[in-house]
mmCIF file of C-alpha atoms in Angstrom:
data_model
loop_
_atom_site.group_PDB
_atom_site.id
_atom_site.type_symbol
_atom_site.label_atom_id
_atom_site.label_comp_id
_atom_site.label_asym_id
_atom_site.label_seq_id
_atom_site.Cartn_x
_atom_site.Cartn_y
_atom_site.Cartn_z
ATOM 1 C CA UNK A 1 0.000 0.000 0.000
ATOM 2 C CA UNK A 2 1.752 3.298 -1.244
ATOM 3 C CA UNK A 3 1.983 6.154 1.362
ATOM 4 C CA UNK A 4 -1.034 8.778 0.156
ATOM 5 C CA UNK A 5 -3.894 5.397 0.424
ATOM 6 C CA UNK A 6 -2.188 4.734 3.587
ATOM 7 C CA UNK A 7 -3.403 8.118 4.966
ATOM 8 C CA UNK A 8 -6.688 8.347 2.970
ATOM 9 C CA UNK A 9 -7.463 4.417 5.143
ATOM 10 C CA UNK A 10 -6.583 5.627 8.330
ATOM 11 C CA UNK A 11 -8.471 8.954 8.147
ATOM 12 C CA UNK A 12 -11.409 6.816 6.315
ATOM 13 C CA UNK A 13 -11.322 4.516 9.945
ATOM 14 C CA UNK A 14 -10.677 7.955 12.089
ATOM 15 C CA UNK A 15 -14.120 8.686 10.544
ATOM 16 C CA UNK A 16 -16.213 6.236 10.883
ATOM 17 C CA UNK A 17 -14.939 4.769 14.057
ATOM 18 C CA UNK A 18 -14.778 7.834 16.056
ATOM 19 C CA UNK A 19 -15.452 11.164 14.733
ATOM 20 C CA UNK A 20 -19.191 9.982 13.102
ATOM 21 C CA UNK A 21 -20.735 7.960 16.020
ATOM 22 C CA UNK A 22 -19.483 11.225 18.180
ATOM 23 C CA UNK A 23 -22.172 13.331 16.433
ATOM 24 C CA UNK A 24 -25.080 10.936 17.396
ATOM 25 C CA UNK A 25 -24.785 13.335 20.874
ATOM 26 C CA UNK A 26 -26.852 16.418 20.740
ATOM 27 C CA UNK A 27 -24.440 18.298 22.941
ATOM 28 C CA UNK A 28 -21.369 16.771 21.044
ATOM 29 C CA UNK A 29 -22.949 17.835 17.591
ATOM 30 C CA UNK A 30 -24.185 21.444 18.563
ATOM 31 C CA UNK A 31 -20.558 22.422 20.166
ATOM 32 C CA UNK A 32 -19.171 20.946 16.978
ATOM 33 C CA UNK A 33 -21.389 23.030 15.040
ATOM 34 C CA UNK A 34 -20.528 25.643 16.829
ATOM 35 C CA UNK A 35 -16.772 25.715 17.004
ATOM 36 C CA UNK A 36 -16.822 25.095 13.295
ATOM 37 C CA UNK A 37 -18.967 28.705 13.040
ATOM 38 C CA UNK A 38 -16.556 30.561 15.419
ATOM 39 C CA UNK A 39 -13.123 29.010 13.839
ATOM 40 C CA UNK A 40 -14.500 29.844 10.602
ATOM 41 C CA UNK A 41 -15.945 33.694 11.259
ATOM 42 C CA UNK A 42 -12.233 34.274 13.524
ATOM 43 C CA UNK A 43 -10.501 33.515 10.284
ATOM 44 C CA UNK A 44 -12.264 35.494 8.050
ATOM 45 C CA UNK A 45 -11.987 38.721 10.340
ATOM 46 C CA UNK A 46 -8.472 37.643 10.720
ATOM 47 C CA UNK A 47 -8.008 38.357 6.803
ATOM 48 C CA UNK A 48 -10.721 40.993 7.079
ATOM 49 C CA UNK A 49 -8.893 43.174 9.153
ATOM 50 C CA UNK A 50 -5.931 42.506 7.403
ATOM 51 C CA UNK A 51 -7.638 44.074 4.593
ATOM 52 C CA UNK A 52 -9.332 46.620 6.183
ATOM 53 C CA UNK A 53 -5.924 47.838 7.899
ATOM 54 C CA UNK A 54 -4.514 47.833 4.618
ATOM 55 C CA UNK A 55 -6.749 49.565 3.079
ATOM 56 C CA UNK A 56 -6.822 52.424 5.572
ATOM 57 C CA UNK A 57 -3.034 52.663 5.998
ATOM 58 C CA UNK A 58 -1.708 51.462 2.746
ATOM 59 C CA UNK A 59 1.395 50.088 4.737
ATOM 60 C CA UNK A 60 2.087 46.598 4.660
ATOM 61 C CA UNK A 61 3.561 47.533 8.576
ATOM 62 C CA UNK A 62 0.224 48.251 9.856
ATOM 63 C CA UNK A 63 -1.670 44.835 8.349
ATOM 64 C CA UNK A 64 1.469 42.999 10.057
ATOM 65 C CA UNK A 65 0.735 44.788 13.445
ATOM 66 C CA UNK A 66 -3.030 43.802 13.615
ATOM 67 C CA UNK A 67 -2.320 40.186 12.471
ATOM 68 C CA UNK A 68 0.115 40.176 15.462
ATOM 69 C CA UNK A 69 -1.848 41.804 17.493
ATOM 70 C CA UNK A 70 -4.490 39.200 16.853
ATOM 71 C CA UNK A 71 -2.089 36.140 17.648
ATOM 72 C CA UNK A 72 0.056 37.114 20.269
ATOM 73 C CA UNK A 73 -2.237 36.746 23.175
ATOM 74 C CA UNK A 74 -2.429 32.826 22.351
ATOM 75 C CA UNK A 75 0.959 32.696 23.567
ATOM 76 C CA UNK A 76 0.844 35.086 26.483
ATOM 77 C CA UNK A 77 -2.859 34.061 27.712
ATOM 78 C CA UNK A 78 -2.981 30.612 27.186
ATOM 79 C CA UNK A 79 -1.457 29.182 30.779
ATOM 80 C CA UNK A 80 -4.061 30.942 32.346
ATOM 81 C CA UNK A 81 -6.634 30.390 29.669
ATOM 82 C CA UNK A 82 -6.514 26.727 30.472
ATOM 83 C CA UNK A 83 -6.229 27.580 34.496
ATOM 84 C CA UNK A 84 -9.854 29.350 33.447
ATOM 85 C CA UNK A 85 -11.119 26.201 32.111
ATOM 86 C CA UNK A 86 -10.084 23.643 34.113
ATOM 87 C CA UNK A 87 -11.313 26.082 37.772
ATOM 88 C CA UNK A 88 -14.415 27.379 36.283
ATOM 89 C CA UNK A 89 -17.652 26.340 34.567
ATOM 90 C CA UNK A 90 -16.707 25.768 31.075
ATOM 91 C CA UNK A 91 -19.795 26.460 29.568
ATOM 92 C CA UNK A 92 -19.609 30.055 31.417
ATOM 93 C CA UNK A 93 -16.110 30.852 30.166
ATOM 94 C CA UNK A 94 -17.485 29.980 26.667
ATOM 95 C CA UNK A 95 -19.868 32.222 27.186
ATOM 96 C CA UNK A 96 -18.070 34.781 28.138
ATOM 97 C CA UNK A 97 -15.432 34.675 25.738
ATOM 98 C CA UNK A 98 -18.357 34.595 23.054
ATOM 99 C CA UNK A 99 -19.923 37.616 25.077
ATOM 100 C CA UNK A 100 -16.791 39.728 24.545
ATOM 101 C CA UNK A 101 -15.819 38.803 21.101
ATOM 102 C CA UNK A 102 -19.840 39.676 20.593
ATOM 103 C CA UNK A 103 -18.930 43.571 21.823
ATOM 104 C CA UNK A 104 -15.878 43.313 20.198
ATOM 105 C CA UNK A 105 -17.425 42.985 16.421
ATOM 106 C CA UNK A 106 -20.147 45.204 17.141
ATOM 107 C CA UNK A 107 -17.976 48.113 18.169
ATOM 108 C CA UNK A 108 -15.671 47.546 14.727
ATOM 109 C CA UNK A 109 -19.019 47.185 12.809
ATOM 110 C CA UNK A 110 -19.908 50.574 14.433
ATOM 111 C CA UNK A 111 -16.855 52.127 13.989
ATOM 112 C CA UNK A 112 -16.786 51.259 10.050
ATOM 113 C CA UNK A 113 -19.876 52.442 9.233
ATOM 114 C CA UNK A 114 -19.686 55.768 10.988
ATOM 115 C CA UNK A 115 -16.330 56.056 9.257
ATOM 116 C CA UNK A 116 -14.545 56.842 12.869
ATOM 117 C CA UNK A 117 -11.606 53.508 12.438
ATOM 118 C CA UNK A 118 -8.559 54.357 12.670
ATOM 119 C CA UNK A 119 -5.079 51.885 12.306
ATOM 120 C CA UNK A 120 -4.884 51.973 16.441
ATOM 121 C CA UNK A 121 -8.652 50.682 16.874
ATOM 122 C CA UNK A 122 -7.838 47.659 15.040
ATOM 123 C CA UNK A 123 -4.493 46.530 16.950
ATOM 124 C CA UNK A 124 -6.336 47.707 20.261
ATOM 125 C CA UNK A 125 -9.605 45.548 18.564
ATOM 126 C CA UNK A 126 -7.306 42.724 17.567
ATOM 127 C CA UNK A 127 -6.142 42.316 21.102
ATOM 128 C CA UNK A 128 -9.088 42.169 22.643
ATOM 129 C CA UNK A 129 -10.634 39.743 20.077
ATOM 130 C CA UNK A 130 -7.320 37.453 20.374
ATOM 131 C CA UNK A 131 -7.499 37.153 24.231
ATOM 132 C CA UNK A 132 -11.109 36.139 23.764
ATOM 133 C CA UNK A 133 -10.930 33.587 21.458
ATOM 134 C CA UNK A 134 -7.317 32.667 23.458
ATOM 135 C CA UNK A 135 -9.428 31.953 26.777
ATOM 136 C CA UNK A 136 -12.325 30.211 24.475
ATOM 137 C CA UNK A 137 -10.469 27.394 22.964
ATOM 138 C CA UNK A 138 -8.761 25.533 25.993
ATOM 139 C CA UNK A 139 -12.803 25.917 27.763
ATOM 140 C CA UNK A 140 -14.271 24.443 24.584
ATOM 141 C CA UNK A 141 -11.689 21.871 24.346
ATOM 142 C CA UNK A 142 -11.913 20.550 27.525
ATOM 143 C CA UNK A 143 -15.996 20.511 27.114
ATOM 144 C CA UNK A 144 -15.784 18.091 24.400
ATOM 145 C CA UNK A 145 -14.222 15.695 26.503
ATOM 146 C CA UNK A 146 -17.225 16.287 28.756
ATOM 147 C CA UNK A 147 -20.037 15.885 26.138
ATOM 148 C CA UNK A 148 -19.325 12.206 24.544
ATOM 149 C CA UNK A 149 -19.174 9.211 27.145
#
């Protein structure tokens, strides 16, 4: 068996003996659901403000800034992010997290469309959005192992 159809088997039997009979759990499938909703929308404002801070600066500089700005606090918060999960409810710290990158968008929405952004909203912005989702993914990690016997 060459290399590439050894892979393609054992992902084939990753499927169907674990990942698949996981989603016959209701709580399993709808945090599944929902983690694939928030990776995918923190990605595309990851590139989104990208853009937008290139497009208001024109410097290559600034689009580096808020993609750093974005990623750094995964390094710096998570110790504590999984000290979070593992001391308090993880549903709450979820919820939290989700609460704050909630206030986070709307504020950037707002400060779009009244035309008030400026280069320093969106490293501030970025931040604040990257320490949320930073303290989110150790909590919803550690829920999954709590949602499939």
């Amino acid at each position: 068996m060459e290399r590439n159809e050894f892979i393609v088997a054992r992902a084939g039997r990753f499927l169907n003996d674990r990942f698949l009979p996981a989603l016959q759990y209701s709580d399993y499938r709808k945090l599944w659901y929902a983690s694939m909703c928030s990776q995918s929308s923190a990605w595309a404002l990851i590139v989104a403000r990208g853009a937008l801070a290139k497009s208001l600066t024109g410097s290559d500089l600034w689009t580096g800034l808020v993609t750093f700005a974005a990623m750094i606090p995964s390094v710096l918060i998570s110790p504590l992010a999984g000290y979070l999960a593992d001391r308090f409810d993880r549903r709450a710290v979820m919820l939290w997290s989700f609460g704050v990158n909630l206030a986070h968008n709307l504020l950037l929405a707002f400060l779009v469309v009244f035309g008030a952004i400026e280069a320093w909203h969106l490293v501030l912005l970025a931040v604040v959005n990257g320490s949320a989702r930073s303290i989110q993914m150790p909590a919803a990690s550690a829920l999954l192992a709590n949602t499939v016997p």
